[in-house]
Structure formats: structure tokens, C-alpha cells
PDB file of C-alpha atoms in Angstrom:
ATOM      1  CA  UNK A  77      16.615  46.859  -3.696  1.00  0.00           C
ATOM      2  CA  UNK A  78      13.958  44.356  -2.636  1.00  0.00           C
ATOM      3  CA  UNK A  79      14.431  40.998  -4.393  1.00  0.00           C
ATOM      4  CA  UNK A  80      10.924  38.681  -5.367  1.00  0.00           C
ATOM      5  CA  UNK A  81      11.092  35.140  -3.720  1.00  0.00           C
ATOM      6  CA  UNK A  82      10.933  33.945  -7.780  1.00  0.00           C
ATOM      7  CA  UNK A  83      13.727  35.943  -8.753  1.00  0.00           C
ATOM      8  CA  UNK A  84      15.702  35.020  -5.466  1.00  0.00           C
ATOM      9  CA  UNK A  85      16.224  31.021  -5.999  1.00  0.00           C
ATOM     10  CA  UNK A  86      17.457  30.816  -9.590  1.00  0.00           C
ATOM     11  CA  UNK A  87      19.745  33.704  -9.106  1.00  0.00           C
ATOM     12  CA  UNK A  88      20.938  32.363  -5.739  1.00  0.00           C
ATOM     13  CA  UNK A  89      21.642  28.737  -7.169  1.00  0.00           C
ATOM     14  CA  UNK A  90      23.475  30.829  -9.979  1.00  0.00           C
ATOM     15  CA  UNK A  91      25.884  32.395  -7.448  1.00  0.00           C
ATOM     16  CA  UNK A  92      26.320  29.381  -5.375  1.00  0.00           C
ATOM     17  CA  UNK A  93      27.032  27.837  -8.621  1.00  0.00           C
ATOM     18  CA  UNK A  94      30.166  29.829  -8.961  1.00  0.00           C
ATOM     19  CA  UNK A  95      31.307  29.251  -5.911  1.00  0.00           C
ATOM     20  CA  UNK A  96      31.982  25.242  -6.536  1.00  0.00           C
ATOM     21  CA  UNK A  97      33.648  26.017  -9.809  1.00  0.00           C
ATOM     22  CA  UNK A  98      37.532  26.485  -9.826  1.00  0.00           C
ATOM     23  CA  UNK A  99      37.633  29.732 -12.030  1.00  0.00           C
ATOM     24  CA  UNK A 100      34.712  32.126 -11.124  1.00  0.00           C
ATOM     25  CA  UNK A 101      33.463  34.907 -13.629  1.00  0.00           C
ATOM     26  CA  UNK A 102      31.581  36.573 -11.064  1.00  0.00           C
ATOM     27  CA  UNK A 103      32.469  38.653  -8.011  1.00  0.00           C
ATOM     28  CA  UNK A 104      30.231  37.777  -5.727  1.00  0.00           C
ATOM     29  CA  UNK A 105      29.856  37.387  -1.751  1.00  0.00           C
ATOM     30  CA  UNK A 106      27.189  36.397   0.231  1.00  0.00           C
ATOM     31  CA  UNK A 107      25.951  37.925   3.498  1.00  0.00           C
ATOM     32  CA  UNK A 108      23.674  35.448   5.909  1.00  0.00           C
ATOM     33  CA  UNK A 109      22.421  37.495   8.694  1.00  0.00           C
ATOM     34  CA  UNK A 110      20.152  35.263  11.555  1.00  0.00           C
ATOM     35  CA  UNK A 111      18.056  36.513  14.459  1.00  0.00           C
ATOM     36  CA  UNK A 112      18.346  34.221  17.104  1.00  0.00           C
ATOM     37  CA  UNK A 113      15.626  35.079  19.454  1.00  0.00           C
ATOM     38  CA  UNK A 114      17.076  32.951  22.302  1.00  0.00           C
ATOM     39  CA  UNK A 115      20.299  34.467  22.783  1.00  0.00           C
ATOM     40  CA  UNK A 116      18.601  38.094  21.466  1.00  0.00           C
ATOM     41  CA  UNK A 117      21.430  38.259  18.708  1.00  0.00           C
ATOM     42  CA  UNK A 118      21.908  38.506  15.662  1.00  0.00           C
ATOM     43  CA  UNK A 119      24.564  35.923  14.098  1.00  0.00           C
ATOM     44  CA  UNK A 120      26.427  36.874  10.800  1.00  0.00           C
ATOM     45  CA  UNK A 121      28.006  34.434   8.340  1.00  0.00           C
ATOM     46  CA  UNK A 122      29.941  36.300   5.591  1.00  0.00           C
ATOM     47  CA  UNK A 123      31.278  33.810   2.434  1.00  0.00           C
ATOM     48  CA  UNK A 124      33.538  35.521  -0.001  1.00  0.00           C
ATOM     49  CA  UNK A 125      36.004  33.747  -1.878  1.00  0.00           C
ATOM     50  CA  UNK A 126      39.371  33.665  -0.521  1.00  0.00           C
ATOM     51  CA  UNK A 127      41.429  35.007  -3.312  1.00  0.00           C
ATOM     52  CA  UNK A 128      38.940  37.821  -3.740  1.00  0.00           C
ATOM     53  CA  UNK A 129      39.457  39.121   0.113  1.00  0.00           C
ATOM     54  CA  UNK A 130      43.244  38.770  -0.842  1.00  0.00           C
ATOM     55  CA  UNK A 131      42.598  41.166  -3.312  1.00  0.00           C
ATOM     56  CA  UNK A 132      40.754  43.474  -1.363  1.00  0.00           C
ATOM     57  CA  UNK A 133      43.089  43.221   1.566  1.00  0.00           C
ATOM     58  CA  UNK A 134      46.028  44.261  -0.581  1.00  0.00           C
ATOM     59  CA  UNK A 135      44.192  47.091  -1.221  1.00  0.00           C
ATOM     60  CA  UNK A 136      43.867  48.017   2.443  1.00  0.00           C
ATOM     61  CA  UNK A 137      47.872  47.411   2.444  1.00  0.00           C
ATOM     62  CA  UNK A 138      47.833  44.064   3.801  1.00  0.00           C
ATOM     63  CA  UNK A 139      50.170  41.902   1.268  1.00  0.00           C
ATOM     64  CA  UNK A 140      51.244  37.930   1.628  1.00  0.00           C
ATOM     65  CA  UNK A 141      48.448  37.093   4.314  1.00  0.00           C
ATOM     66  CA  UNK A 142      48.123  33.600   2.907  1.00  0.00           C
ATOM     67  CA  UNK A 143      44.414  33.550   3.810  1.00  0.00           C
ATOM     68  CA  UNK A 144      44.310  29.729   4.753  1.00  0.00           C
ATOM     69  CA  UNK A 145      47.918  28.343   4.614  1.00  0.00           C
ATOM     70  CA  UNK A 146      50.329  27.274   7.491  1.00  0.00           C
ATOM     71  CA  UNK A 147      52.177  30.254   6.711  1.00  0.00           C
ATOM     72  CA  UNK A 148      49.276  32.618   7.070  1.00  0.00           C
ATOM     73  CA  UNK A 149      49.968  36.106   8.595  1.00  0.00           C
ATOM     74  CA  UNK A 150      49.014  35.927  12.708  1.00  0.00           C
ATOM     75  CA  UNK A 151      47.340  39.374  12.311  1.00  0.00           C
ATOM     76  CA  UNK A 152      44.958  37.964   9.228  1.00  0.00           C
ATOM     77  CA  UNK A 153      41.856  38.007  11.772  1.00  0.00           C
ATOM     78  CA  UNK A 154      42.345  41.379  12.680  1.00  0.00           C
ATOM     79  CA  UNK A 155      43.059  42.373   8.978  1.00  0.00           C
ATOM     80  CA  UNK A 156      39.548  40.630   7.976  1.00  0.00           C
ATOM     81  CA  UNK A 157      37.131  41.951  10.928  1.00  0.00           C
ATOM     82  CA  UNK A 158      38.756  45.842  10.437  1.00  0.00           C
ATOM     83  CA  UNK A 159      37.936  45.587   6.485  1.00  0.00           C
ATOM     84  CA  UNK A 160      34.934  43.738   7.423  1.00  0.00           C
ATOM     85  CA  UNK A 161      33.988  46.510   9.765  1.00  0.00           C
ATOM     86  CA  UNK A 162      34.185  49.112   6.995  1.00  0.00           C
ATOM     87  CA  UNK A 163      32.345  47.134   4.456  1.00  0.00           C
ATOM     88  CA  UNK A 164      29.508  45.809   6.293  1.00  0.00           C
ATOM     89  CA  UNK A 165      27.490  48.564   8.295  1.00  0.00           C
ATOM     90  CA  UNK A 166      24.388  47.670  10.382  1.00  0.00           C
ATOM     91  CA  UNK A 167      21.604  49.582  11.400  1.00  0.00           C
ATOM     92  CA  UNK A 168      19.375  47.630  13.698  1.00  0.00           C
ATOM     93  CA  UNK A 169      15.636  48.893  14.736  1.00  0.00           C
ATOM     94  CA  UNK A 170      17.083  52.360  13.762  1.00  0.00           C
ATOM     95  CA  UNK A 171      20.381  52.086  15.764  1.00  0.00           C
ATOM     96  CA  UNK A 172      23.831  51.834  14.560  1.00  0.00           C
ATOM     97  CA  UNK A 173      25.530  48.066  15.819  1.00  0.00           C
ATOM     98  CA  UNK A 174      28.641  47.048  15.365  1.00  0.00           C
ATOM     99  CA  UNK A 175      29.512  43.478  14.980  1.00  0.00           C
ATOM    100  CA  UNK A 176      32.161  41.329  17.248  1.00  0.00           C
ATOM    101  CA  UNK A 177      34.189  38.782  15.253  1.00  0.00           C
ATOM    102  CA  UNK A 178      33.751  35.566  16.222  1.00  0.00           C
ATOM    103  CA  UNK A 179      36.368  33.340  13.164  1.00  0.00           C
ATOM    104  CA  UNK A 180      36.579  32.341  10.422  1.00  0.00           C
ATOM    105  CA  UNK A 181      36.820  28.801   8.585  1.00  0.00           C
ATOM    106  CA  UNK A 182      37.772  27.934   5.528  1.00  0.00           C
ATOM    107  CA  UNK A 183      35.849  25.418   2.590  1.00  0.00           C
ATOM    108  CA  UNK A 184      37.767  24.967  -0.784  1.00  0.00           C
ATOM    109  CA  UNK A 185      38.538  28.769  -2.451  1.00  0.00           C
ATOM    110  CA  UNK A 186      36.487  30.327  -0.228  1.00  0.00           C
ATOM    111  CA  UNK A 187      36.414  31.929   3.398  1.00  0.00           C
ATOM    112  CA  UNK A 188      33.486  31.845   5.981  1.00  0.00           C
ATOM    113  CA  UNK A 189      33.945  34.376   8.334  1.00  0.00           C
ATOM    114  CA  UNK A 190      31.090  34.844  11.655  1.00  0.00           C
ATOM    115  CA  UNK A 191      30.315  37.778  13.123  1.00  0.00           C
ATOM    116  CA  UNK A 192      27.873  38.772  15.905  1.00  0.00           C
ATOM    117  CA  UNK A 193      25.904  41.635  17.275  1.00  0.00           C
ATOM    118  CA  UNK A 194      24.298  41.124  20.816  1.00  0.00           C
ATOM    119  CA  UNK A 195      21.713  42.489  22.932  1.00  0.00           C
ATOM    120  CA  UNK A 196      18.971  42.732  19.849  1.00  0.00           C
ATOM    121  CA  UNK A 197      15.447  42.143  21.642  1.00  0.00           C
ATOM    122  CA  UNK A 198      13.726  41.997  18.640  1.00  0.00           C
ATOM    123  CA  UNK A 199      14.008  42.373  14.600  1.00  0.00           C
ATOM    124  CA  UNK A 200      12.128  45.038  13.607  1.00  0.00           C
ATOM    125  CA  UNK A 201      14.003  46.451  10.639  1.00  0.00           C
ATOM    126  CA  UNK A 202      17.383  46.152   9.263  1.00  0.00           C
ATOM    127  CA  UNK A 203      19.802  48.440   7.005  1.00  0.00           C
ATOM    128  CA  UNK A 204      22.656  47.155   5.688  1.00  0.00           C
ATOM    129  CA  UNK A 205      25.373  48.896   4.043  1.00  0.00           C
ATOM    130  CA  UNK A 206      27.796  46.934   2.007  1.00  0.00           C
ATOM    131  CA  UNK A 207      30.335  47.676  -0.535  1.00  0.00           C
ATOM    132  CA  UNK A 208      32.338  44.756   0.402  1.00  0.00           C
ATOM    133  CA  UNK A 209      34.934  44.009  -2.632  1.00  0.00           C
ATOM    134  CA  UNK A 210      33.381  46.933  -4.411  1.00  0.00           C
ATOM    135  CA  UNK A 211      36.402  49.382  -4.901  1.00  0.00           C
ATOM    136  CA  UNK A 212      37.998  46.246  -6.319  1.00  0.00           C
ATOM    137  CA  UNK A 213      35.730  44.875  -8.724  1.00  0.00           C
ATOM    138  CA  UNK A 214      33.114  47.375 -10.085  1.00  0.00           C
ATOM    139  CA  UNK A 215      31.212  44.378 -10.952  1.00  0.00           C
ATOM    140  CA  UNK A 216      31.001  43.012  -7.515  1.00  0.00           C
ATOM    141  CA  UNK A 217      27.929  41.819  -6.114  1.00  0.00           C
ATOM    142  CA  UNK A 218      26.576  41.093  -2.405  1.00  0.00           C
ATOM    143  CA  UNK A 219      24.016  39.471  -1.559  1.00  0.00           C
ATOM    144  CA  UNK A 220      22.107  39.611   1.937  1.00  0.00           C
ATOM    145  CA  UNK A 221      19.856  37.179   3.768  1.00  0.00           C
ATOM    146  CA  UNK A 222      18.090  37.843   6.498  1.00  0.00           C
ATOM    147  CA  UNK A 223      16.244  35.452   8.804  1.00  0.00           C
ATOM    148  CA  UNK A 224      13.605  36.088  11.684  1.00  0.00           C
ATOM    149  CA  UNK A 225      11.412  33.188  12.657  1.00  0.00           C
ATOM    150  CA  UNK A 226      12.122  31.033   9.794  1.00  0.00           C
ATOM    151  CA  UNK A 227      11.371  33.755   7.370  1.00  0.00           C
ATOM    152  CA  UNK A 228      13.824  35.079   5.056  1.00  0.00           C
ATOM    153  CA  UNK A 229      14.277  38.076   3.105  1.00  0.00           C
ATOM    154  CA  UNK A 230      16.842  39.450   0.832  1.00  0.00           C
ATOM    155  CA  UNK A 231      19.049  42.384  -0.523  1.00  0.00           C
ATOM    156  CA  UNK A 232      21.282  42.012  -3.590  1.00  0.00           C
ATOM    157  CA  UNK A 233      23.710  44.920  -3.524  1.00  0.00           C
ATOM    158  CA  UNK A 234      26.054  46.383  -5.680  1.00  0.00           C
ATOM    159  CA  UNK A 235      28.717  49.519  -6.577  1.00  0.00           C
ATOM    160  CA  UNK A 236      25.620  51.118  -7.692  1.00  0.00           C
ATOM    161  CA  UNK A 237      23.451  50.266  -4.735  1.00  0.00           C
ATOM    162  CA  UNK A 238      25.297  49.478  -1.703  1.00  0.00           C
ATOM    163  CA  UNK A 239      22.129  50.240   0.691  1.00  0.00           C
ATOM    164  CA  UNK A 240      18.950  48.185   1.216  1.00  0.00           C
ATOM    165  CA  UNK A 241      16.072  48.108   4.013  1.00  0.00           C
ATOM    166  CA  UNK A 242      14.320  45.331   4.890  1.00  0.00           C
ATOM    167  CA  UNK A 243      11.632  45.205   7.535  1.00  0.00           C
ATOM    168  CA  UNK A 244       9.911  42.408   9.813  1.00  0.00           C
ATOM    169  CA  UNK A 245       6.563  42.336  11.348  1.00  0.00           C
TER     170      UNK A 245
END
């Protein structure tokens, strides 16, 4: 579903709200997707809250990862880019692309990971799947930003809606 730029802001600083706050009542993740004309790719930030991937990790059978910690599992990349993989679909000017994973940092209680999908010429149009999180919280939401040229658009996504569209002249 197509989000108005009035709607976008106070529901965005809502979300990014939450994710300064110790406890969150929200499930929420957000999805930054830039076209970088230059290098003709398209560079993916993905911010989900670390003890929310945990959760939906375990559910892919990966337990005690420690997502973050010294003792952290050396397979945790690969856990995180093969869920990601599942959760996040592309479709790029009408062609399916698959990501590369690039890392992943970590701020407070939540994880950044970066993906990237090369050889894009141009943004025409964009489909993104995404149930990220969604078979583990039915309230989950996702949010996705998209940038061409220093214009922005944006999905929000859900268990109910885990498809949006959004095209660029």
C-alpha cells in the first residue's frame, strides 16, 4: 500500500521512536533501499531489533546465536542473509534480483544489516516482498524506503499485506 508524504513522517518518527526505548511495544523493522546511480546499484540497509531477529532465527532452528556478543555463533552472517533472503524478495524493472550481503553492525538493541544488488542501470519500478518477522509476530510491521535521485517513496507492509509497488519516473 502506497503511504501519503503526511502520513509518512509522524508515523515514521513513531517507529523510530520505539527503537530508542528499552522495552518496545511494537514489532517493527525498517527497510532503506538506495539507488546509487554511480555504481548502478542498489544498496540495502535493513534495521530490525536484535532480540526480534533472535526470535525469528530460532524459528528457522538457529538457537544461542548471541546476535552481537563475543560469544556470538561464527555462522550468524550466514544465518541472517539466508532468512534475510527468504523475507525480503526484489523485483527490479520487472526482474527478479537477489541481494549479496555485505555485514552487519550493531547500535544499542538493534541490528543493521547491508545488502546489495548490482548491475541496476536504472530505477524504473520496484516490488518488494517482505514478511520479515511476520510468522513471529502477527503484528509485525515493515516499513520500506526507497530512494532515486533524492526522492523517496514508501511501503508499510504487514502479515496482511506483505507486497507493495512503487514506481519512478
Amino acid at each position: 500500500m502506497k503511504i501519503s508524504k503526511k502520513l509518512i513522517l509522524p508515523v515514521l518518527f513513531l517507529f523510530l521512536g520505539v527503537f530508542f526505548s528499552n522495552a518496545h511495544p511494537f514489532y517493527v523493522s525498517i527497510c532503506q533501499v538506495n539507488f546509487n546511480e554511480q555504481s548502478q546499484s542498489l544498496e540495502i540497509s535493513v534495521k530490525i531489533f536484535v532480540d526480534d531477529l533472535i526470535e525469528g532465527l530460532s524459528e528457522e532452528g538457529h538457537s544461542k546465536l548471541y546476535i552481537g556478543e563475543a560469544k556470538e555463533d561464527a555462522h550468524t552472517d550466514e544465518y541472517i542473509y539466508d532468512y534475510l533472503k527468504k523475507s525480503i524478495r526484489f523485483k527490479v524493472n520487472e526482474k527478479d534480483v537477489e541481494p549479496a550481503f555485505v555485514g552487519k553492525e550493531m547500535e544499542k538493541d538493534v541490528v543493521w544489516t547491508y545488502l546489495e544488488i548490482d548491475n541496476i542501470a536504472d530505477l524504473n519500478d520496484i516490488e518488494v516482498n517482505c514478511n520479515l518477522l511476520t510468522d513471529v509476530f502477527s503484528d509485525q510491521s515493515n516499513i520500506v524506503q526507497v530512494t532515486k535521485s533524492g526522492k523517496t517513496k514508501n511501503l508499510l507492509l504487514s502479515k496482511r499485506d506483505t507486497n507493495g509497488r512503487l514506481k519512478f519516473d
